[in-house]
Coordinates of C-alpha atoms in Angstrom, one line a residue:
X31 CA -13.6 9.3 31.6
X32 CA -15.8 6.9 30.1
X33 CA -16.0 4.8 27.1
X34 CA -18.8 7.0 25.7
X35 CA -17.3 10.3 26.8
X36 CA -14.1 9.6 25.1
X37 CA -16.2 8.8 21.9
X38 CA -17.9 12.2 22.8
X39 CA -14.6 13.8 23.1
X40 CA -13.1 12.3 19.9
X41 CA -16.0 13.6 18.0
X42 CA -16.9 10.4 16.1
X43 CA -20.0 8.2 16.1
X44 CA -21.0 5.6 18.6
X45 CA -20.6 2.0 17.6
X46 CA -18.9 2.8 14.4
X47 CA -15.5 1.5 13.1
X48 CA -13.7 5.1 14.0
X49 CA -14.6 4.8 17.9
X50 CA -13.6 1.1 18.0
X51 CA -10.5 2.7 16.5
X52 CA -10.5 5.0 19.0
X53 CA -11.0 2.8 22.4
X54 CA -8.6 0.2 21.3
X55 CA -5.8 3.1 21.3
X56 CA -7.0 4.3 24.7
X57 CA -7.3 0.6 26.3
X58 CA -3.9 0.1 24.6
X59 CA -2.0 2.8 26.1
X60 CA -4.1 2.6 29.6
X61 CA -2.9 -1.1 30.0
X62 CA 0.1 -2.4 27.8
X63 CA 1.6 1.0 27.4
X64 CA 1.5 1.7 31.2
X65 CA 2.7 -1.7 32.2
X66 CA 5.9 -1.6 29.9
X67 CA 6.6 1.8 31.0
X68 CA 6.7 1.3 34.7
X69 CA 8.4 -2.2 33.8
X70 CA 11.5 -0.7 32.5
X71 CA 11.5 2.6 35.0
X72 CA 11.4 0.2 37.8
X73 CA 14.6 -1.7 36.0
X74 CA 16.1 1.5 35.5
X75 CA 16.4 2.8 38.7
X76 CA 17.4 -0.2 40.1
X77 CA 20.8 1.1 38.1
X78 CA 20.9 4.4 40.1
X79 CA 21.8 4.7 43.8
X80 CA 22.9 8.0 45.3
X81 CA 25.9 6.4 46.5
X82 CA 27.2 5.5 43.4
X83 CA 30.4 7.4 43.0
X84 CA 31.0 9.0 39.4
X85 CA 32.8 6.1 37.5
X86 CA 29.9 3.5 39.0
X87 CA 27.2 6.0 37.5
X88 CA 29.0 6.7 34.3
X89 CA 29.2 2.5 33.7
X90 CA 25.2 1.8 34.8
X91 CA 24.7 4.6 32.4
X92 CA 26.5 2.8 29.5
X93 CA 24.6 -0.5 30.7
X94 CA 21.6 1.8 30.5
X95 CA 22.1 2.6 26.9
X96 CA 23.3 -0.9 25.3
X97 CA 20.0 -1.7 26.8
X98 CA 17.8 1.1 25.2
X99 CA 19.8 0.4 22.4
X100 CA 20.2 4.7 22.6
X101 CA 23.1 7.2 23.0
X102 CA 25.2 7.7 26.0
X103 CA 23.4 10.8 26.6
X104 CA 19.6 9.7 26.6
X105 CA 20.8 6.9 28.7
X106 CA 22.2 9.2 31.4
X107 CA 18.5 11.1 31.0
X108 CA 16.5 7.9 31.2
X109 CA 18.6 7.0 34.5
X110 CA 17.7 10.4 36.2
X111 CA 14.5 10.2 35.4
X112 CA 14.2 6.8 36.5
X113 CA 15.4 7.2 39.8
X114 CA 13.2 10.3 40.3
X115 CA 9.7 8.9 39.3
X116 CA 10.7 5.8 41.8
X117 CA 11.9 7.8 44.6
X118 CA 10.8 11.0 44.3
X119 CA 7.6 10.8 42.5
X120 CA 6.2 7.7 44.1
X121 CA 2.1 8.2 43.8
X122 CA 1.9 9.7 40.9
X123 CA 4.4 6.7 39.4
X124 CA 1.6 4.6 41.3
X125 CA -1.2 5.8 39.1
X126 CA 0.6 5.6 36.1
X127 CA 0.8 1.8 36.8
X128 CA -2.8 1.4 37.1
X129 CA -3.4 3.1 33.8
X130 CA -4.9 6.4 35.4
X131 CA -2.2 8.9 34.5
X132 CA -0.8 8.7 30.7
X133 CA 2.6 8.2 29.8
X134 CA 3.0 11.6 28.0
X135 CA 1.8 13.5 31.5
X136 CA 3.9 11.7 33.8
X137 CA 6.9 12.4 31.6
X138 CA 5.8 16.2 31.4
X139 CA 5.8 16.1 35.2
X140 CA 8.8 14.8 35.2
X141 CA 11.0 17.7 33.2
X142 CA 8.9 19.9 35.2
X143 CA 10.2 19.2 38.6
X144 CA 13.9 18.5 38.0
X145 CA 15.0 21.8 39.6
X146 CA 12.5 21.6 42.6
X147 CA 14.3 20.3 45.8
X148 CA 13.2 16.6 47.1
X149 CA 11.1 17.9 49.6
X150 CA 9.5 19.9 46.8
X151 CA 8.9 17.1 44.6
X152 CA 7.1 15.4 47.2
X153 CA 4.3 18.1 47.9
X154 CA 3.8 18.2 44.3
X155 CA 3.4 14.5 43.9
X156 CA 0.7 14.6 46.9
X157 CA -1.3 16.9 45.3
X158 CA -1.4 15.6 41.4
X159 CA -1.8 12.3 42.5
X160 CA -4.7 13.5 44.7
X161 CA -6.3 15.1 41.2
X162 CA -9.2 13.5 39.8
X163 CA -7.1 12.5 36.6
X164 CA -9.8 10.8 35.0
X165 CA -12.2 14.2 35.0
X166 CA -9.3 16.5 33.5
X167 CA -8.5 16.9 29.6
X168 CA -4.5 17.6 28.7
X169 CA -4.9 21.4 28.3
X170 CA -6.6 21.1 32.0
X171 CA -3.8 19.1 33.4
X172 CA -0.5 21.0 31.7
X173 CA -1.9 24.5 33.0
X174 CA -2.9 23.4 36.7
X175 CA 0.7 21.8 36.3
X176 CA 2.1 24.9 35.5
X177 CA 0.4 26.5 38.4
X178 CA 1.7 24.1 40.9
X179 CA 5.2 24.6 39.8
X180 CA 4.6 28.1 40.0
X181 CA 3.7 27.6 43.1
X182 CA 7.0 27.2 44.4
X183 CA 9.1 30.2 42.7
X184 CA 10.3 30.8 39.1
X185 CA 13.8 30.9 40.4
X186 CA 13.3 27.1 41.6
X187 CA 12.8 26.1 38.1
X188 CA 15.2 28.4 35.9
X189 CA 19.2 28.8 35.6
X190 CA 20.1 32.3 36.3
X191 CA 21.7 34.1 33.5
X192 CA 25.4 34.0 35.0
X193 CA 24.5 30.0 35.4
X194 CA 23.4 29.8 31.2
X195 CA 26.6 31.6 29.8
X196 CA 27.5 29.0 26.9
X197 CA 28.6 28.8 24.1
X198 CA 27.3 25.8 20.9
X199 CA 28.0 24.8 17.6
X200 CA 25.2 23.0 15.8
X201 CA 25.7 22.1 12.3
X202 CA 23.1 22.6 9.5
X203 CA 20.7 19.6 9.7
X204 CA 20.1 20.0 5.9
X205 CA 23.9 19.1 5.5
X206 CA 24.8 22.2 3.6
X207 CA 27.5 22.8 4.8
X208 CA 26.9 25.6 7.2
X209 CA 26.4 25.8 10.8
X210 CA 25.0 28.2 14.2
X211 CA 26.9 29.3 16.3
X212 CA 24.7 29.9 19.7
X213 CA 26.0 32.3 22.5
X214 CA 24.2 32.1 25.7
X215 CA 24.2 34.3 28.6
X216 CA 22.8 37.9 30.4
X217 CA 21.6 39.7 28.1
X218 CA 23.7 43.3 28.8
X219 CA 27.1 41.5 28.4
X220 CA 25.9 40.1 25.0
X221 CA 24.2 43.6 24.2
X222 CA 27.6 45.2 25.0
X223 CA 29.5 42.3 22.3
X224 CA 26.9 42.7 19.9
X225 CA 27.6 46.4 19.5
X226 CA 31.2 45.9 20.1
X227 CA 30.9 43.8 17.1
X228 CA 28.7 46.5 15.2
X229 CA 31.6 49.3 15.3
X230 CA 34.2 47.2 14.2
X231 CA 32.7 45.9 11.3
X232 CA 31.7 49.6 10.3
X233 CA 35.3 50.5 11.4
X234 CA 36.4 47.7 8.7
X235 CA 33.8 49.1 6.3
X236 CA 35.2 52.4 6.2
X237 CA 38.8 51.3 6.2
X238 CA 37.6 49.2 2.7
X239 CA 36.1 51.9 1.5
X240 CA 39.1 53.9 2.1
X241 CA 41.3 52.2 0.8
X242 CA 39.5 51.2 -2.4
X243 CA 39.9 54.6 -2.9
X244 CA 43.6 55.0 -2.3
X245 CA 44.6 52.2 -4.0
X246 CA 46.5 50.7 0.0
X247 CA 45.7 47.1 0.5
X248 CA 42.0 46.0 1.6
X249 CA 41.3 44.3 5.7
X250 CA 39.4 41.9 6.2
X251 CA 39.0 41.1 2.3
X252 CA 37.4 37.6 2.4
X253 CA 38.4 35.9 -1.0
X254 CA 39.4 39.2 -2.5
X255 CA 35.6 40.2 -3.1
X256 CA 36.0 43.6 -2.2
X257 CA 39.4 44.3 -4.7
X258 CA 37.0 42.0 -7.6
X259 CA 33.9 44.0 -6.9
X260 CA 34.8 47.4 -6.2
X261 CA 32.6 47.9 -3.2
X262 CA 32.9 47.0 0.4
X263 CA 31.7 43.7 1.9
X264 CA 28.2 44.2 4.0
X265 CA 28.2 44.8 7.5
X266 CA 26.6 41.0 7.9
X267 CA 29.6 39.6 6.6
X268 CA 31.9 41.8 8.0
X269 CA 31.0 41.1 11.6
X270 CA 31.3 37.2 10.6
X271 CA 34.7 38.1 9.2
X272 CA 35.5 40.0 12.5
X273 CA 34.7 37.8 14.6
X274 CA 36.1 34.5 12.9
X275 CA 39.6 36.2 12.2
X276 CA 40.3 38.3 15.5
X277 CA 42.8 36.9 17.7
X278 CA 41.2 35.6 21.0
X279 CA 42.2 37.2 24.5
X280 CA 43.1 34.4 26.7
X281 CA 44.5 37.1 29.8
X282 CA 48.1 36.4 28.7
X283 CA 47.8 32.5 28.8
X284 CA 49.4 30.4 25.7
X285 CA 47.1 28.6 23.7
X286 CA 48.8 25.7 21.7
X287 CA 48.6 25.2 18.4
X288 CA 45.9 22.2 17.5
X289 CA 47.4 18.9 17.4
X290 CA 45.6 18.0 14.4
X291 CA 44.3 19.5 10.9
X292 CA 40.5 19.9 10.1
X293 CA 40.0 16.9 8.3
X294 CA 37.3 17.1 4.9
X295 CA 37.5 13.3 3.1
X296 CA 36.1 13.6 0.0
X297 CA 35.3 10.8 -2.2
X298 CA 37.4 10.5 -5.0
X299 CA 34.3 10.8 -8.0
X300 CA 33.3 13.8 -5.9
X301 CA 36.6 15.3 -6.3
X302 CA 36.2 14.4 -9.9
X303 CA 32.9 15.7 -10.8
X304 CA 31.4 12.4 -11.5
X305 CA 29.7 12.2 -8.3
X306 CA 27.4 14.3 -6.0
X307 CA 28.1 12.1 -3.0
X308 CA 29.0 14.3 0.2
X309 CA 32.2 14.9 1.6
X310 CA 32.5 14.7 5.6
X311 CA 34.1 17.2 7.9
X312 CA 35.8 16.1 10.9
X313 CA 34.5 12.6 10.0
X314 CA 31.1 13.1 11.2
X315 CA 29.7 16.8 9.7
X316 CA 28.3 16.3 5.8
X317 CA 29.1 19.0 3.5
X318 CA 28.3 19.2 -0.1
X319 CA 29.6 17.8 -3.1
X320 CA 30.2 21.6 -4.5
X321 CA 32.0 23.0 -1.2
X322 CA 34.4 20.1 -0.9
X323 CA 35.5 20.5 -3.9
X324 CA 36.0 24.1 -3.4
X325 CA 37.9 23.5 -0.1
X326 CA 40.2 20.6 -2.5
X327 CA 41.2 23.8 -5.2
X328 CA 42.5 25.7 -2.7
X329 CA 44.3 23.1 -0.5
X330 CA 48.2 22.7 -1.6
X331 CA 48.4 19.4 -1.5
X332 CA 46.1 16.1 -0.8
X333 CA 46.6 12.8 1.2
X334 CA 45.2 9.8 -0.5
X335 CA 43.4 7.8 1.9
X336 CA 42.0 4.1 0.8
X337 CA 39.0 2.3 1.5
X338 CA 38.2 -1.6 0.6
X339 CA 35.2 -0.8 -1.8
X340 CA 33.4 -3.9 -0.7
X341 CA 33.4 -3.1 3.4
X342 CA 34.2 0.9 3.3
X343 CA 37.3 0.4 5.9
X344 CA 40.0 2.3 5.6
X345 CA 43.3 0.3 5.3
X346 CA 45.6 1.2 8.1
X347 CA 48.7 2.8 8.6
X348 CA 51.5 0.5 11.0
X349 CA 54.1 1.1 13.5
X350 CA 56.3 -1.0 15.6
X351 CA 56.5 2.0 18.8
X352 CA 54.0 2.2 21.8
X353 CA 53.7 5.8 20.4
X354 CA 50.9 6.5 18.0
X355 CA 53.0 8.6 14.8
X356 CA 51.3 11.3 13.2
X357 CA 49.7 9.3 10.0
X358 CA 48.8 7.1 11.8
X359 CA 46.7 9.5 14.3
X360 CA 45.1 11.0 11.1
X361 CA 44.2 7.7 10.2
X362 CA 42.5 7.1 13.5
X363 CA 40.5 10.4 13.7
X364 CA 38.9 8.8 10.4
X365 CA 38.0 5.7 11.7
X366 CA 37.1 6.6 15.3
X367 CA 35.4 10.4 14.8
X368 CA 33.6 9.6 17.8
X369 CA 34.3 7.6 21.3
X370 CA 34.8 4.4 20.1
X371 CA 32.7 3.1 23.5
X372 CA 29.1 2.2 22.3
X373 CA 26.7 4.4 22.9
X374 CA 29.2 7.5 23.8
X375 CA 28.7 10.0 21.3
X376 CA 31.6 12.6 22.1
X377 CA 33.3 13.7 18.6
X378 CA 37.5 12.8 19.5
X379 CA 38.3 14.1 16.4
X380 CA 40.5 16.8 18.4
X381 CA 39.8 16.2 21.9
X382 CA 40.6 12.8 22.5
X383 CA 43.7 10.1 23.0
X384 CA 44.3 7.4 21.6
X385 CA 44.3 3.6 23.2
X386 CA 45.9 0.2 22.5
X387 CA 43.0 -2.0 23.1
X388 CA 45.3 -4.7 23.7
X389 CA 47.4 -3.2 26.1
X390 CA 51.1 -2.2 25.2
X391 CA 53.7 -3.9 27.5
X392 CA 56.6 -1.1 28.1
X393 CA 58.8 -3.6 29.8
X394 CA 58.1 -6.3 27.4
X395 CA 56.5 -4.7 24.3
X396 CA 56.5 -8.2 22.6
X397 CA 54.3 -9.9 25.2
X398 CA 51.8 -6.9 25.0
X399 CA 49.3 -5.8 22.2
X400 CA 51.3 -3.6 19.2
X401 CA 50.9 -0.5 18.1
X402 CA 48.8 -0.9 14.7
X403 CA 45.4 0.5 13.5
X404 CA 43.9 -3.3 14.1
X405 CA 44.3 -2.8 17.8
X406 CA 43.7 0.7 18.3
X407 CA 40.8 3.3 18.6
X408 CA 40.1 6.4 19.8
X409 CA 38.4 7.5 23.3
X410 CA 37.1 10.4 25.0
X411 CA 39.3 11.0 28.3
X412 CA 36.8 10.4 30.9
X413 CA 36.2 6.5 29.0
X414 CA 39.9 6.2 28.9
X415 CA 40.4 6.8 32.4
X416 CA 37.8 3.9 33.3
X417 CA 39.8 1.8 30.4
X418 CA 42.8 2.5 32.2
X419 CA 41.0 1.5 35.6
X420 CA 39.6 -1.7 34.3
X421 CA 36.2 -1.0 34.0
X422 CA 35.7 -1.0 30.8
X423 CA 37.6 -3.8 28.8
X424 CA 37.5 -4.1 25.0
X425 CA 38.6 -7.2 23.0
X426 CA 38.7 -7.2 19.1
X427 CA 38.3 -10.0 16.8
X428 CA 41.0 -9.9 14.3
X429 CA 38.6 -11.8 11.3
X430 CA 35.7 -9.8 11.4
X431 CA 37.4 -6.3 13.3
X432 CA 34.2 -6.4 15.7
X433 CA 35.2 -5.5 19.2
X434 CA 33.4 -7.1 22.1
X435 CA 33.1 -4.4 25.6
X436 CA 32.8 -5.8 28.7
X437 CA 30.9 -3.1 30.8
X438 CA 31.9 -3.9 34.3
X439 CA 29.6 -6.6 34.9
X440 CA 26.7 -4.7 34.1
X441 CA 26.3 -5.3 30.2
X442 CA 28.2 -7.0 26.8
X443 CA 27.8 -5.3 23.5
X444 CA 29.7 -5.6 20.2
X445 CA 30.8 -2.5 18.3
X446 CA 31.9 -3.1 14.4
X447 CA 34.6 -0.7 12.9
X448 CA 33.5 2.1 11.5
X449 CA 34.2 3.3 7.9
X450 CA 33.1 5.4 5.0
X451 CA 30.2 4.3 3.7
X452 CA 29.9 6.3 0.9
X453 CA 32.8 3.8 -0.9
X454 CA 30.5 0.8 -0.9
X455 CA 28.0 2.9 -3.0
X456 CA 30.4 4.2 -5.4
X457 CA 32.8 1.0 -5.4
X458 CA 30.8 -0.1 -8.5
X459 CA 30.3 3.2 -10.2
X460 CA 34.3 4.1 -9.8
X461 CA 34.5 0.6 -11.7
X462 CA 32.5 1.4 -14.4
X463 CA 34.5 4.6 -14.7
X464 CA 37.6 2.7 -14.7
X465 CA 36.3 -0.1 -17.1
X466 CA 34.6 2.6 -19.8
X467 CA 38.6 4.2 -19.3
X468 CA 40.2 1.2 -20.2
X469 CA 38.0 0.6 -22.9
X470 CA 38.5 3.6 -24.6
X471 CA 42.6 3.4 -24.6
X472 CA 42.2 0.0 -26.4
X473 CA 39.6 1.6 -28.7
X474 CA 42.1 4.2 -29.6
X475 CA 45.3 1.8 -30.0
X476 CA 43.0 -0.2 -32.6
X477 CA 42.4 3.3 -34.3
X478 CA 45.9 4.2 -34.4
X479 CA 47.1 0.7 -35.4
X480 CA 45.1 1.0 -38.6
X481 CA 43.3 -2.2 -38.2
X482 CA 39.9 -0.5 -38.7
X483 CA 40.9 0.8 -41.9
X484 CA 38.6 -0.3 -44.9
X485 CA 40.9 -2.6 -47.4
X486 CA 40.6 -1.9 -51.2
X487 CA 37.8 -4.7 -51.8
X488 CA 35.9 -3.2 -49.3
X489 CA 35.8 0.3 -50.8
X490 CA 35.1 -1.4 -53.7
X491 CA 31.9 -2.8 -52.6
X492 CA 30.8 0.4 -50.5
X493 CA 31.0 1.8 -53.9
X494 CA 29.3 -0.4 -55.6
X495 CA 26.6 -0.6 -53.3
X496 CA 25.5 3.2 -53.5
X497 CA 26.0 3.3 -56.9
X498 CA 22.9 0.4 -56.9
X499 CA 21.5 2.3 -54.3
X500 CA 21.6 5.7 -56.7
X501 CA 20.1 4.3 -59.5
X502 CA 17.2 1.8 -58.1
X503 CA 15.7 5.4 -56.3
X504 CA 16.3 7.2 -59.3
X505 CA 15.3 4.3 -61.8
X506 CA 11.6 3.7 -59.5
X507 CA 10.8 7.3 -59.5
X508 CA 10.0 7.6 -63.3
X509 CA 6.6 7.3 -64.4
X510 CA 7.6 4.3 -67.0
X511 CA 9.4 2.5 -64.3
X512 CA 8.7 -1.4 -64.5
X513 CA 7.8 -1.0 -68.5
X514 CA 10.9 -2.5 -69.7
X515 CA 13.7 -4.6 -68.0
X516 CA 16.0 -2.7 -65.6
X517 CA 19.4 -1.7 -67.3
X518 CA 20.7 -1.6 -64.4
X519 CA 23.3 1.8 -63.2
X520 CA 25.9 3.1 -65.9
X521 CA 29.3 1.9 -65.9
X522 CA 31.8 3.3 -63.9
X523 CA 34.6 6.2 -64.9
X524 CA 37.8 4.3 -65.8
X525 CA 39.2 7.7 -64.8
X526 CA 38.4 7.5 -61.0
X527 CA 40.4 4.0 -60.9
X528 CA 37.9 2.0 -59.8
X529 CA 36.2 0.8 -63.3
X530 CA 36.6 -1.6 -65.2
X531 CA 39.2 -2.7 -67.0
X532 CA 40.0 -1.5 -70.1
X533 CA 39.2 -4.5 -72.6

């Protein structure tokens, strides 16, 4: 790899502005690029020991992620890999540093290896760092990669089937309110549940069909489609209804009922029509304008929530008891959808407790913090624990609602309150609504009071006025017009009681 064969390779001209172009990115990425990257690997991993017990690894990874200003999870991926280019991958980290093997390939190498064993990893850091890197192209290097991994058995690399069985929800990343659910396992059991799935919905089908016929009521009728319609619902839909409405088998174990409602906050000019802004579900999923208000017909009754228009915080709910009551829990789940730790990004809506940041004295509840919205927030359960434990200490400013987290002694970062921000863009727009309202009640007092009404004198002259009006068009369109002095419009018809006088 040389100056002119990169130009060669990048198919532009020597000496021209393109390949200075051209070399500056390489010479960029060989030597700045490179530099930062081992830089902040080599910081990283200085986070990491295989000692660390869970707690001391879940708090470097935090520290990890204030730093990479990133989510909890990337942090916990930047740690790993960290720790394995350092220590596992050692001479090909090496030539990296000294600008010889790119970024984008080391960090391939990286994912690639992850299931190999230590010993493993070493062998195939001898022998890529041994490569003449310099005299490969990318495609050259990925596929004698692949090879090499190869190398050391499929099964090294890949979960077995029994080890994949999951199950995930991933919302519509259009926001349209719909959503995948992924299942994840061998493929005969999910064979067998597909067809499973199959016979009941054409089970259902027939039943419908059946029973349109009979006149007996209709199962599984989704928003009485089927009795409006006169047909049966698809098998598509029927397997979705199927499988959303069926009781789950638990082998005899109680499931509790949830401990809180599906939440949908829905900005009031949505709910009114005047406004397209989405609605959230579970206070982080955005659904349409058109679905919320859908889900708001059907609902029985609504809970207003408020919102300061100029921040988009929601004013709180209080309580003098260490235990959280039930508004004040909804309120919560609004403000704190998700871990209230930086950088955590598990959804608490339902699976998560509630904490006094200020801890709550039970002995001496007046010495200790109280149980309000300002000095509360939501956590997941493995960040309360270390709460709990002291490794994680949160204080909140009660001006500005900003709360400062100590991270063992690792890190310091400042969280602000979450809120909706959709109220700070329609704070002036619900104004202007409520202004144009106002403005036309007084409108139509001053109509009813009469004071617009037109007083005789006034009629007079309106009258007046188009009778001038009448005859100066009629009067300039003769032909003679301008001959002889205008006469000006006849007099008016004492008989309509506006003329004149009658002397």
């Amino acid at each position: 790899m040389t100056p002119q064969s990169l130009v060669e390779r990048a198919d532009v001209a020597p000496r021209t502005a393109e390949a200075e172009t051209v070399l500056r990115i390489y010479r960029r990425r060989r030597e700045q690029q490179a530099a930062f990257y081992v830089a902040e690997m080599q910081d990283l991993a200085s986070l990491w020991t295989e000692e660390d017990e869970d707690d001391d690894k879940a708090l470097h990874a935090l520290a990890a992620a204030a730093g990479l200003r990133t989510k909890l999870g990337r942090g916990e991926v930047r740690l790993r890999d960290a720790h394995v280019a350092v220590t596992d991958l050692p001479a090909c980290f090496a030539r990296v540093g000294a600008g010889e093997l790119p970024v984008d390939w080391f960090e391939w190498l990286l994912r690639s290896v992850l299931r190999l064993t230590f010993h493993q990893r070493r062998q195939v850091d001898e022998r890529v760092a041994a490569w003449q890197l310099d005299a490969i192209d990318v495609e050259r290097f990925y596929r004698e990669l692949r090879l090499l991994i190869d190398w050391f058995g499929r099964a090294a690399l890949q979960e077995t089937p029994r080890e994949q069985r999951a199950v995930h929800l991933t919302p519509s990343p259009d926001g349209d309110g719909t959503g995948c659910l992924t299942v994840v396992g061998p493929i005969p059991e999910l064979l067998a549940l597909g067809r499973r799935l199959d016979s009941a919905a054409r089970a259902v089908q027939d039943a419908q069909r059946q029973a349109l016929e009979t006149g007996a009521p209709i199962p599984f009728d989704l928003d009485g489609d089927v009795a409006r319609e006169g047909r049966p619902m698809p098998l598509p839909a029927l397997r979705y209804a199927v499988m959303t409405r069926s009781p789950l088998a638990t082998g005899g174990i109680e499931v509790p009922e949830p401990a809180f409602r599906i939440s949908v906050v829905v900005p009031v000019l949505t709910l009114l029509g005047r406004s397209h802004a989405p609605a959230t579900l579970d206070g982080t999923i955005p659904i349409p304008a058109r679905m919320a208000r859908e889900l708001a017909a059907k609902a029985p009754a609504f809970e207003r929530v408020l919102a300061d228009p100029a921040r988009g915080g929601y004013a709180p709910a209080a309580s003098r008891t260490y235990r959280v009551s039930r508004a004040m829990a909804e309120n919560l789940r609004l403000i704190d959808p998700v871990c209230a730790v930086p950088g955590c990004d598990c959804n608490v809506m339902t699976v998560g407790e509630s904490d006094h940041i200020e801890e709550f004295d039970l002995e001496h509840p007046a010495r200790g913090g109280p149980t309000t919205i300002e000095n509360l927030h939501r956590l997941c359960r493995r960040h309360h624990r270390m709460k709990t434990a002291g490794l994680l200490d949160p204080v909140r400013d009660e001006t500005t609602g900003v709360t400062r987290w100590r991270i063992g002694e690792l890190a310091v970062c400042d969280s602000r309150p979450d809120g909706d921000l959709v109220t700070r863009e329609l704070g002036q727009q619900l104004r202007r609504a409520w202004e144009q309202y106002e403005a036309d009640l007084e409108f139509e007092a001053i109509l009813h009071s009469g004071a617009l009404d037109e007083s005789p004198q006034e009629r007079l002259d309106a009258i007046e006025e188009q009778r001038w009006g009448e005859h100066l068009l009629e009067y300039w369109s003769r032909p003679d017009a301008g001959d002889a002095d205008d006469p000006g419009p006849p007099g008016l018809d004492p008989r309509d009681g506006c003329g004149p006088p009658p002397f």
